Every structure is written in C-alpha cells, then in structure tokens.
Amino acid sequence: MVRIYALLAWAWTRAAAQYPLSFAVMTAAGFVTSGLDAAVIWVIFANTRSLAGFGVAEVMFLYGASSLAFTIADLLFGNVDRISRHIRSGTLDVFLIRPVSPFVQVAVDQFVPHRVGRVVQGAVMLGLALSRLGVPPGRAWMIPVMVASGIVIFAALFALSGAVQFLLTGAPEVANAFTYGGAQLTQYPLNVYGADLVRGVTYVLPLAFVNWQPGLYVLGREDPLGLPPLLRFLSPAAALALAGAAALAWRAGIRRYRSTGS
C-alpha cells in the first residue's frame, strides 16, 4: 500500500511540476500563510513575557511540534476529510472496485505537493525553538516520538472525519472542527483553556498527546493541572488507540455506503 501511495503521489507531483512557476509560488504561499499563525506568537509576546506561565521559546516549541505533525498528516491524508464530494457524486464507486484500499486512493486523490511549504514552516519553527531551549539529550528522544505520534493522531482524526461524512455528507464542516480545529487548539499551552476542556482532550479525544503531555516532559515542566506524570509517555499508546478506532469507523462507513443509485 505504501508503494502504491508513493507512486500515485509522485504522479500528481509530476503533474504539478509541469507548471514550475505556479508550483513554486503556491509552495511559498503555503509557507508564508502558515507563518501568519507563528506571527501571532510574536504579537502576543510583544505585549507580555509569558503565556500561562510559558515563555516564548516554550510556546514556539509547542506550536512547532503541533504544526509539523499536523501539516505532515494534512499533506499525506488531508484529502480524506473531503470524501463527501465523492459520496455525493458517486465517484467513490470507482475507488471501491479497484484492487487498492479505498482509504489510500481517497487520501492520495488530487495530491497537493505544494503543501510541503507548510511542513517546512512547522519544521523551521520547531528548530528555532529547540535552538533557544537547549533541551538535555536525556529528554530529546521524546521529540521524534511526539511528532510521529502527533502525525498518527491527526491522520486518525482525518480518517474519523471521513467516516463521519458517510452520515453527514452535507456537513463536512462538522468534521473539520475536530481536524483543523484540533490543530489550532494544540498550538498553545493547553492550560490557557479551562480544566474541563483539557481533561476532555486528554481522556476523550487525545489531542493533549500531540504536543502537550510529551512536551511537558521535554521542557521539564510539571503539569499545571496536576494530571498523572505517566501521561507524558503515553503518546504512542494514545495514537494507536485512536488509529484503531478510526480504522473501525472507516470500515463501518464503507460498509454503510450505498452509492448514489445512478
């Protein structure tokens, strides 16, 4: 499946590269527009020294880790939460009769390679933050683990978003609240929100495991809400659990699909 995905993604990339100027402009535009979110951090810290007890480098770290994980997941799987257009038009039928996973086909359909600009922006922000923080080597191992877990969590949310659209074909915005909304939520220290919301994104929808809980370990910070220290090491487990739930939901959605009747 990975080989098939790579071949299809490469085909779309070659098609986009036929217009090099457009490709370069769109990639640069993605870098700049996603950088506007980062600019908000600088605006905030132009008026205050800390945000919920976190300094500018720490907030940059949390933002960079979340942004990098989300933009990679969006690049690879973001098209899944636009499946409603295939359901309404009946073009999903074509994906179902091919000897390839419908999930892979939907994810790579109209692959958008210029989204890599947003990935680069997230990586730059994370790199800048780490250069200012000086994370001890004994805790640095968590950084690739949290980014990888974050990618899986966001990919699972895209899959869940797609599965929901088998029921709510006319309301993809409802699903987007959990994907793009979740990405926005994790860009800042979670303790700026209410305690109930933080517990909800820890024990129900595990967005806290994208960057917050493992990030506290990397930064050597205590949990402001006093949640168990063990949670800092559970990002891989949370990612696998959500991925399993997403796989079951996706399978149920595919089984429910009855085409358009045309």
PDB file of C-alpha atoms in Angstrom:
ATOM      1  CA  MET A   1       0.000   0.000   0.000  1.00  0.00           C
ATOM      2  CA  VAL A   2       2.849   2.366   0.803  1.00  0.00           C
ATOM      3  CA  ARG A   3       4.381   1.733  -2.629  1.00  0.00           C
ATOM      4  CA  ILE A   4       1.081   2.389  -4.379  1.00  0.00           C
ATOM      5  CA  TYR A   5       0.544   5.575  -2.388  1.00  0.00           C
ATOM      6  CA  ALA A   6       4.056   6.765  -3.272  1.00  0.00           C
ATOM      7  CA  LEU A   7       3.552   6.046  -6.980  1.00  0.00           C
ATOM      8  CA  LEU A   8       0.230   7.895  -7.104  1.00  0.00           C
ATOM      9  CA  ALA A   9       1.613  10.824  -5.105  1.00  0.00           C
ATOM     10  CA  TRP A  10       4.594  11.011  -7.455  1.00  0.00           C
ATOM     11  CA  ALA A  11       2.249  11.081 -10.467  1.00  0.00           C
ATOM     12  CA  TRP A  12       0.354  14.066  -9.005  1.00  0.00           C
ATOM     13  CA  THR A  13       3.653  15.741  -8.100  1.00  0.00           C
ATOM     14  CA  ARG A  14       4.971  15.367 -11.644  1.00  0.00           C
ATOM     15  CA  ALA A  15       1.745  16.837 -12.971  1.00  0.00           C
ATOM     16  CA  ALA A  16       2.086  19.843 -10.654  1.00  0.00           C
ATOM     17  CA  ALA A  17       5.747  20.255 -11.620  1.00  0.00           C
ATOM     18  CA  GLN A  18       4.727  20.810 -15.254  1.00  0.00           C
ATOM     19  CA  TYR A  19       3.984  24.373 -14.150  1.00  0.00           C
ATOM     20  CA  PRO A  20       7.124  25.186 -12.135  1.00  0.00           C
ATOM     21  CA  LEU A  21       6.370  28.849 -11.509  1.00  0.00           C
ATOM     22  CA  SER A  22       2.887  28.102 -10.213  1.00  0.00           C
ATOM     23  CA  PHE A  23       4.261  25.248  -8.093  1.00  0.00           C
ATOM     24  CA  ALA A  24       6.958  27.481  -6.565  1.00  0.00           C
ATOM     25  CA  VAL A  25       4.511  30.323  -5.871  1.00  0.00           C
ATOM     26  CA  MET A  26       1.970  28.030  -4.240  1.00  0.00           C
ATOM     27  CA  THR A  27       4.643  26.369  -2.102  1.00  0.00           C
ATOM     28  CA  ALA A  28       5.978  29.739  -0.976  1.00  0.00           C
ATOM     29  CA  ALA A  29       2.438  30.949  -0.316  1.00  0.00           C
ATOM     30  CA  GLY A  30       1.828  27.947   1.919  1.00  0.00           C
ATOM     31  CA  PHE A  31       4.994  28.755   3.869  1.00  0.00           C
ATOM     32  CA  VAL A  32       4.010  32.412   4.280  1.00  0.00           C
ATOM     33  CA  THR A  33       0.331  31.917   5.131  1.00  0.00           C
ATOM     34  CA  SER A  34       1.065  29.266   7.737  1.00  0.00           C
ATOM     35  CA  GLY A  35       3.694  31.631   9.102  1.00  0.00           C
ATOM     36  CA  LEU A  36       0.928  34.057   9.998  1.00  0.00           C
ATOM     37  CA  ASP A  37      -0.054  31.736  12.845  1.00  0.00           C
ATOM     38  CA  ALA A  38       3.517  31.901  14.088  1.00  0.00           C
ATOM     39  CA  ALA A  39       3.446  35.693  13.799  1.00  0.00           C
ATOM     40  CA  VAL A  40       0.596  35.734  16.309  1.00  0.00           C
ATOM     41  CA  ILE A  41       3.000  34.306  18.897  1.00  0.00           C
ATOM     42  CA  TRP A  42       5.371  37.218  18.372  1.00  0.00           C
ATOM     43  CA  VAL A  43       2.490  39.661  18.690  1.00  0.00           C
ATOM     44  CA  ILE A  44       1.452  38.072  21.986  1.00  0.00           C
ATOM     45  CA  PHE A  45       4.965  38.177  23.411  1.00  0.00           C
ATOM     46  CA  ALA A  46       5.452  41.737  22.278  1.00  0.00           C
ATOM     47  CA  ASN A  47       2.936  42.571  24.990  1.00  0.00           C
ATOM     48  CA  THR A  48       3.701  40.012  27.683  1.00  0.00           C
ATOM     49  CA  ARG A  49       6.624  37.972  28.986  1.00  0.00           C
ATOM     50  CA  SER A  50       4.752  34.700  29.416  1.00  0.00           C
ATOM     51  CA  LEU A  51       1.621  32.924  28.288  1.00  0.00           C
ATOM     52  CA  ALA A  52       0.043  30.827  31.026  1.00  0.00           C
ATOM     53  CA  GLY A  53       3.490  30.579  32.597  1.00  0.00           C
ATOM     54  CA  PHE A  54       5.314  29.575  29.418  1.00  0.00           C
ATOM     55  CA  GLY A  55       7.997  31.680  27.739  1.00  0.00           C
ATOM     56  CA  VAL A  56       8.236  32.499  24.055  1.00  0.00           C
ATOM     57  CA  ALA A  57      10.676  29.672  23.229  1.00  0.00           C
ATOM     58  CA  GLU A  58       8.464  27.121  25.014  1.00  0.00           C
ATOM     59  CA  VAL A  59       5.347  28.297  23.166  1.00  0.00           C
ATOM     60  CA  MET A  60       7.281  28.211  19.891  1.00  0.00           C
ATOM     61  CA  PHE A  61       8.243  24.625  20.720  1.00  0.00           C
ATOM     62  CA  LEU A  62       4.648  23.578  21.367  1.00  0.00           C
ATOM     63  CA  TYR A  63       3.490  25.388  18.230  1.00  0.00           C
ATOM     64  CA  GLY A  64       6.259  23.920  16.057  1.00  0.00           C
ATOM     65  CA  ALA A  65       5.659  20.343  17.222  1.00  0.00           C
ATOM     66  CA  SER A  66       1.904  20.614  16.641  1.00  0.00           C
ATOM     67  CA  SER A  67       2.292  22.399  13.293  1.00  0.00           C
ATOM     68  CA  LEU A  68       4.839  19.905  11.970  1.00  0.00           C
ATOM     69  CA  ALA A  69       2.715  16.898  12.939  1.00  0.00           C
ATOM     70  CA  PHE A  70      -0.487  18.400  11.542  1.00  0.00           C
ATOM     71  CA  THR A  71       0.962  19.639   8.252  1.00  0.00           C
ATOM     72  CA  ILE A  72       2.566  16.255   7.513  1.00  0.00           C
ATOM     73  CA  ALA A  73      -0.724  14.495   8.282  1.00  0.00           C
ATOM     74  CA  ASP A  74      -2.603  17.045   6.166  1.00  0.00           C
ATOM     75  CA  LEU A  75      -0.156  16.617   3.281  1.00  0.00           C
ATOM     76  CA  LEU A  76      -0.494  12.829   3.328  1.00  0.00           C
ATOM     77  CA  PHE A  77      -4.095  12.284   4.437  1.00  0.00           C
ATOM     78  CA  GLY A  78      -5.907  15.641   4.390  1.00  0.00           C
ATOM     79  CA  ASN A  79      -7.939  14.731   1.308  1.00  0.00           C
ATOM     80  CA  VAL A  80      -9.768  12.039   3.292  1.00  0.00           C
ATOM     81  CA  ASP A  81     -11.938  14.598   5.082  1.00  0.00           C
ATOM     82  CA  ARG A  82     -13.163  15.834   1.682  1.00  0.00           C
ATOM     83  CA  ILE A  83     -14.684  12.460   0.857  1.00  0.00           C
ATOM     84  CA  SER A  84     -18.215  13.892   0.916  1.00  0.00           C
ATOM     85  CA  ARG A  85     -17.778  15.166  -2.657  1.00  0.00           C
ATOM     86  CA  HIS A  86     -17.090  11.595  -3.812  1.00  0.00           C
ATOM     87  CA  ILE A  87     -20.038  10.261  -1.829  1.00  0.00           C
ATOM     88  CA  ARG A  88     -22.453  12.829  -3.271  1.00  0.00           C
ATOM     89  CA  SER A  89     -21.283  12.379  -6.862  1.00  0.00           C
ATOM     90  CA  GLY A  90     -20.933   8.597  -6.700  1.00  0.00           C
ATOM     91  CA  THR A  91     -17.290   8.683  -7.779  1.00  0.00           C
ATOM     92  CA  LEU A  92     -16.405   6.698  -4.655  1.00  0.00           C
ATOM     93  CA  ASP A  93     -17.678   3.668  -6.604  1.00  0.00           C
ATOM     94  CA  VAL A  94     -14.587   3.842  -8.799  1.00  0.00           C
ATOM     95  CA  PHE A  95     -12.316   3.574  -5.762  1.00  0.00           C
ATOM     96  CA  LEU A  96     -14.238   0.599  -4.386  1.00  0.00           C
ATOM     97  CA  ILE A  97     -13.886  -1.573  -7.481  1.00  0.00           C
ATOM     98  CA  ARG A  98     -10.119  -1.132  -7.748  1.00  0.00           C
ATOM     99  CA  PRO A  99      -7.817  -3.666  -6.032  1.00  0.00           C
ATOM    100  CA  VAL A 100      -6.376  -0.969  -3.772  1.00  0.00           C
ATOM    101  CA  SER A 101      -7.548   0.271  -0.380  1.00  0.00           C
ATOM    102  CA  PRO A 102     -10.211   2.997  -0.826  1.00  0.00           C
ATOM    103  CA  PHE A 103      -8.566   4.914   2.022  1.00  0.00           C
ATOM    104  CA  VAL A 104      -5.258   5.065   0.169  1.00  0.00           C
ATOM    105  CA  GLN A 105      -6.959   6.129  -3.052  1.00  0.00           C
ATOM    106  CA  VAL A 106      -9.028   8.862  -1.408  1.00  0.00           C
ATOM    107  CA  ALA A 107      -6.030  10.120   0.587  1.00  0.00           C
ATOM    108  CA  VAL A 108      -3.811  10.478  -2.477  1.00  0.00           C
ATOM    109  CA  ASP A 109      -6.517  11.638  -4.897  1.00  0.00           C
ATOM    110  CA  GLN A 110      -5.502  15.074  -6.221  1.00  0.00           C
ATOM    111  CA  PHE A 111      -2.406  15.013  -4.018  1.00  0.00           C
ATOM    112  CA  VAL A 112      -1.250  18.595  -3.339  1.00  0.00           C
ATOM    113  CA  PRO A 113       2.568  18.619  -3.168  1.00  0.00           C
ATOM    114  CA  HIS A 114       2.880  22.355  -2.608  1.00  0.00           C
ATOM    115  CA  ARG A 115       1.550  21.829   0.923  1.00  0.00           C
ATOM    116  CA  VAL A 116       5.150  20.931   1.724  1.00  0.00           C
ATOM    117  CA  GLY A 117       5.717  24.655   2.252  1.00  0.00           C
ATOM    118  CA  ARG A 118       3.603  24.451   5.394  1.00  0.00           C
ATOM    119  CA  VAL A 119       5.586  21.427   6.564  1.00  0.00           C
ATOM    120  CA  VAL A 120       8.825  23.358   6.162  1.00  0.00           C
ATOM    121  CA  GLN A 121       7.411  26.273   8.148  1.00  0.00           C
ATOM    122  CA  GLY A 122       6.485  23.982  11.051  1.00  0.00           C
ATOM    123  CA  ALA A 123       9.926  22.355  10.963  1.00  0.00           C
ATOM    124  CA  VAL A 124      11.639  25.758  10.967  1.00  0.00           C
ATOM    125  CA  MET A 125       9.633  26.922  13.972  1.00  0.00           C
ATOM    126  CA  LEU A 126      10.410  23.728  15.874  1.00  0.00           C
ATOM    127  CA  GLY A 127      14.097  24.006  15.013  1.00  0.00           C
ATOM    128  CA  LEU A 128      14.255  27.641  16.133  1.00  0.00           C
ATOM    129  CA  ALA A 129      12.555  26.798  19.405  1.00  0.00           C
ATOM    130  CA  LEU A 130      14.920  23.907  20.129  1.00  0.00           C
ATOM    131  CA  SER A 131      17.942  26.081  19.363  1.00  0.00           C
ATOM    132  CA  ARG A 132      16.775  28.504  22.069  1.00  0.00           C
ATOM    133  CA  LEU A 133      15.715  25.929  24.638  1.00  0.00           C
ATOM    134  CA  GLY A 134      18.793  23.733  24.819  1.00  0.00           C
ATOM    135  CA  VAL A 135      16.885  20.529  25.619  1.00  0.00           C
ATOM    136  CA  PRO A 136      19.063  17.998  27.523  1.00  0.00           C
ATOM    137  CA  PRO A 137      19.933  14.883  25.450  1.00  0.00           C
ATOM    138  CA  GLY A 138      18.279  12.723  28.093  1.00  0.00           C
ATOM    139  CA  ARG A 139      14.887  14.202  27.193  1.00  0.00           C
ATOM    140  CA  ALA A 140      15.440  14.956  23.486  1.00  0.00           C
ATOM    141  CA  TRP A 141      14.494  11.401  22.481  1.00  0.00           C
ATOM    142  CA  MET A 142      10.872  12.313  23.117  1.00  0.00           C
ATOM    143  CA  ILE A 143      10.800  14.912  20.314  1.00  0.00           C
ATOM    144  CA  PRO A 144      10.675  12.498  17.320  1.00  0.00           C
ATOM    145  CA  VAL A 145       8.313  10.251  19.294  1.00  0.00           C
ATOM    146  CA  MET A 146       5.858  13.108  19.924  1.00  0.00           C
ATOM    147  CA  VAL A 147       5.988  14.289  16.305  1.00  0.00           C
ATOM    148  CA  ALA A 148       5.410  10.764  14.967  1.00  0.00           C
ATOM    149  CA  SER A 149       2.576  10.194  17.443  1.00  0.00           C
ATOM    150  CA  GLY A 150       1.071  13.558  16.506  1.00  0.00           C
ATOM    151  CA  ILE A 151       1.097  12.602  12.822  1.00  0.00           C
ATOM    152  CA  VAL A 152      -0.761   9.376  13.619  1.00  0.00           C
ATOM    153  CA  ILE A 153      -3.278  11.196  15.842  1.00  0.00           C
ATOM    154  CA  PHE A 154      -4.071  13.800  13.184  1.00  0.00           C
ATOM    155  CA  ALA A 155      -4.194  11.141  10.444  1.00  0.00           C
ATOM    156  CA  ALA A 156      -6.675   9.201  12.582  1.00  0.00           C
ATOM    157  CA  LEU A 157      -8.758  12.349  13.014  1.00  0.00           C
ATOM    158  CA  PHE A 158      -8.833  12.794   9.230  1.00  0.00           C
ATOM    159  CA  ALA A 159      -9.988   9.181   8.900  1.00  0.00           C
ATOM    160  CA  LEU A 160     -12.676   9.711  11.548  1.00  0.00           C
ATOM    161  CA  SER A 161     -13.696  12.900   9.757  1.00  0.00           C
ATOM    162  CA  GLY A 162     -14.098  10.941   6.534  1.00  0.00           C
ATOM    163  CA  ALA A 163     -16.064   8.206   8.286  1.00  0.00           C
ATOM    164  CA  VAL A 164     -18.468  10.771   9.781  1.00  0.00           C
ATOM    165  CA  GLN A 165     -19.209  12.106   6.311  1.00  0.00           C
ATOM    166  CA  PHE A 166     -20.823   8.835   5.300  1.00  0.00           C
ATOM    167  CA  LEU A 167     -23.577  10.000   7.687  1.00  0.00           C
ATOM    168  CA  LEU A 168     -23.262  13.782   7.324  1.00  0.00           C
ATOM    169  CA  THR A 169     -22.451  14.143   3.637  1.00  0.00           C
ATOM    170  CA  GLY A 170     -23.712  17.717   3.560  1.00  0.00           C
ATOM    171  CA  ALA A 171     -21.818  18.965   6.594  1.00  0.00           C
ATOM    172  CA  PRO A 172     -18.043  18.371   6.257  1.00  0.00           C
ATOM    173  CA  GLU A 173     -17.501  21.475   8.407  1.00  0.00           C
ATOM    174  CA  VAL A 174     -18.640  19.475  11.435  1.00  0.00           C
ATOM    175  CA  ALA A 175     -15.759  17.074  10.911  1.00  0.00           C
ATOM    176  CA  ASN A 176     -13.334  19.918  10.174  1.00  0.00           C
ATOM    177  CA  ALA A 177     -13.926  21.242  13.682  1.00  0.00           C
ATOM    178  CA  PHE A 178     -12.019  18.227  15.005  1.00  0.00           C
ATOM    179  CA  THR A 179      -9.183  18.234  12.432  1.00  0.00           C
ATOM    180  CA  TYR A 180      -8.313  21.844  11.705  1.00  0.00           C
ATOM    181  CA  GLY A 181      -9.886  22.943  14.985  1.00  0.00           C
ATOM    182  CA  GLY A 182      -7.772  20.408  16.841  1.00  0.00           C
ATOM    183  CA  ALA A 183      -4.643  21.730  15.145  1.00  0.00           C
ATOM    184  CA  GLN A 184      -5.474  25.260  16.265  1.00  0.00           C
ATOM    185  CA  LEU A 185      -6.191  24.093  19.801  1.00  0.00           C
ATOM    186  CA  THR A 186      -2.797  22.444  20.239  1.00  0.00           C
ATOM    187  CA  GLN A 187      -0.758  25.423  19.061  1.00  0.00           C
ATOM    188  CA  TYR A 188      -0.702  26.983  22.531  1.00  0.00           C
ATOM    189  CA  PRO A 189      -0.221  25.697  26.089  1.00  0.00           C
ATOM    190  CA  LEU A 190      -3.396  23.821  26.950  1.00  0.00           C
ATOM    191  CA  ASN A 191      -3.600  25.414  30.382  1.00  0.00           C
ATOM    192  CA  VAL A 192      -4.796  28.638  28.726  1.00  0.00           C
ATOM    193  CA  TYR A 193      -8.106  26.784  28.343  1.00  0.00           C
ATOM    194  CA  GLY A 194     -10.475  25.535  31.012  1.00  0.00           C
ATOM    195  CA  ALA A 195      -9.584  22.488  33.091  1.00  0.00           C
ATOM    196  CA  ASP A 196     -12.603  20.548  31.808  1.00  0.00           C
ATOM    197  CA  LEU A 197     -11.560  21.068  28.194  1.00  0.00           C
ATOM    198  CA  VAL A 198      -8.005  19.949  28.963  1.00  0.00           C
ATOM    199  CA  ARG A 199      -9.290  16.775  30.598  1.00  0.00           C
ATOM    200  CA  GLY A 200     -11.576  16.213  27.599  1.00  0.00           C
ATOM    201  CA  VAL A 201      -8.692  16.386  25.120  1.00  0.00           C
ATOM    202  CA  THR A 202      -6.674  14.106  27.378  1.00  0.00           C
ATOM    203  CA  TYR A 203      -9.113  11.336  28.282  1.00  0.00           C
ATOM    204  CA  VAL A 204     -11.672  11.532  25.428  1.00  0.00           C
ATOM    205  CA  LEU A 205     -10.155  12.984  22.257  1.00  0.00           C
ATOM    206  CA  PRO A 206      -6.402  12.602  22.829  1.00  0.00           C
ATOM    207  CA  LEU A 207      -5.186  15.888  21.354  1.00  0.00           C
ATOM    208  CA  ALA A 208      -3.155  16.554  24.509  1.00  0.00           C
ATOM    209  CA  PHE A 209      -0.814  13.762  23.394  1.00  0.00           C
ATOM    210  CA  VAL A 210       0.145  15.590  20.197  1.00  0.00           C
ATOM    211  CA  ASN A 211       2.483  18.013  21.945  1.00  0.00           C
ATOM    212  CA  TRP A 212       1.235  18.951  25.412  1.00  0.00           C
ATOM    213  CA  GLN A 213       1.890  15.915  27.594  1.00  0.00           C
ATOM    214  CA  PRO A 214       5.140  14.825  25.874  1.00  0.00           C
ATOM    215  CA  GLY A 215       6.109  18.492  25.575  1.00  0.00           C
ATOM    216  CA  LEU A 216       5.920  18.919  29.347  1.00  0.00           C
ATOM    217  CA  TYR A 217       8.449  16.101  29.665  1.00  0.00           C
ATOM    218  CA  VAL A 218      10.778  17.623  27.071  1.00  0.00           C
ATOM    219  CA  LEU A 219      10.566  21.021  28.750  1.00  0.00           C
ATOM    220  CA  GLY A 220      10.970  19.565  32.245  1.00  0.00           C
ATOM    221  CA  ARG A 221       7.739  21.192  33.416  1.00  0.00           C
ATOM    222  CA  GLU A 222       5.143  19.989  35.904  1.00  0.00           C
ATOM    223  CA  ASP A 223       1.599  19.579  34.630  1.00  0.00           C
ATOM    224  CA  PRO A 224      -0.220  22.805  35.672  1.00  0.00           C
ATOM    225  CA  LEU A 225      -3.405  20.810  36.296  1.00  0.00           C
ATOM    226  CA  GLY A 226      -1.677  18.096  38.294  1.00  0.00           C
ATOM    227  CA  LEU A 227      -2.511  15.255  35.893  1.00  0.00           C
ATOM    228  CA  PRO A 228      -0.548  11.986  36.365  1.00  0.00           C
ATOM    229  CA  PRO A 229       3.108  12.173  35.193  1.00  0.00           C
ATOM    230  CA  LEU A 230       2.690   8.819  33.414  1.00  0.00           C
ATOM    231  CA  LEU A 231       0.580  10.569  30.750  1.00  0.00           C
ATOM    232  CA  ARG A 232       3.722  12.189  29.359  1.00  0.00           C
ATOM    233  CA  PHE A 233       4.877   8.833  27.974  1.00  0.00           C
ATOM    234  CA  LEU A 234       1.572   7.618  26.544  1.00  0.00           C
ATOM    235  CA  SER A 235       1.510   9.449  23.204  1.00  0.00           C
ATOM    236  CA  PRO A 236       2.278   6.291  21.156  1.00  0.00           C
ATOM    237  CA  ALA A 237      -0.428   4.341  23.001  1.00  0.00           C
ATOM    238  CA  ALA A 238      -2.967   7.155  22.523  1.00  0.00           C
ATOM    239  CA  ALA A 239      -2.079   7.389  18.825  1.00  0.00           C
ATOM    240  CA  LEU A 240      -2.513   3.638  18.294  1.00  0.00           C
ATOM    241  CA  ALA A 241      -5.817   3.591  20.191  1.00  0.00           C
ATOM    242  CA  LEU A 242      -7.234   6.466  18.135  1.00  0.00           C
ATOM    243  CA  ALA A 243      -5.933   4.916  14.906  1.00  0.00           C
ATOM    244  CA  GLY A 244      -7.701   1.660  15.793  1.00  0.00           C
ATOM    245  CA  ALA A 245     -10.971   3.483  16.462  1.00  0.00           C
ATOM    246  CA  ALA A 246     -10.585   5.408  13.202  1.00  0.00           C
ATOM    247  CA  ALA A 247      -9.995   2.184  11.251  1.00  0.00           C
ATOM    248  CA  LEU A 248     -13.165   0.650  12.673  1.00  0.00           C
ATOM    249  CA  ALA A 249     -15.182   3.807  11.940  1.00  0.00           C
ATOM    250  CA  TRP A 250     -13.843   3.985   8.384  1.00  0.00           C
ATOM    251  CA  ARG A 251     -14.701   0.335   7.786  1.00  0.00           C
ATOM    252  CA  ALA A 252     -18.225   0.890   9.120  1.00  0.00           C
ATOM    253  CA  GLY A 253     -18.627   3.913   6.831  1.00  0.00           C
ATOM    254  CA  ILE A 254     -17.515   1.966   3.762  1.00  0.00           C
ATOM    255  CA  ARG A 255     -19.957  -0.834   4.605  1.00  0.00           C
ATOM    256  CA  ARG A 256     -22.770   1.688   5.002  1.00  0.00           C
ATOM    257  CA  TYR A 257     -22.120   3.308   1.621  1.00  0.00           C
ATOM    258  CA  ARG A 258     -24.879   2.554  -0.910  1.00  0.00           C
ATOM    259  CA  SER A 259     -23.738   4.650  -3.882  1.00  0.00           C
ATOM    260  CA  THR A 260     -25.941   7.319  -5.495  1.00  0.00           C
ATOM    261  CA  GLY A 261     -28.127   4.922  -7.435  1.00  0.00           C
ATOM    262  CA  SER A 262     -27.132   6.475 -10.775  1.00  0.00           C
TER     263      SER A 262
END
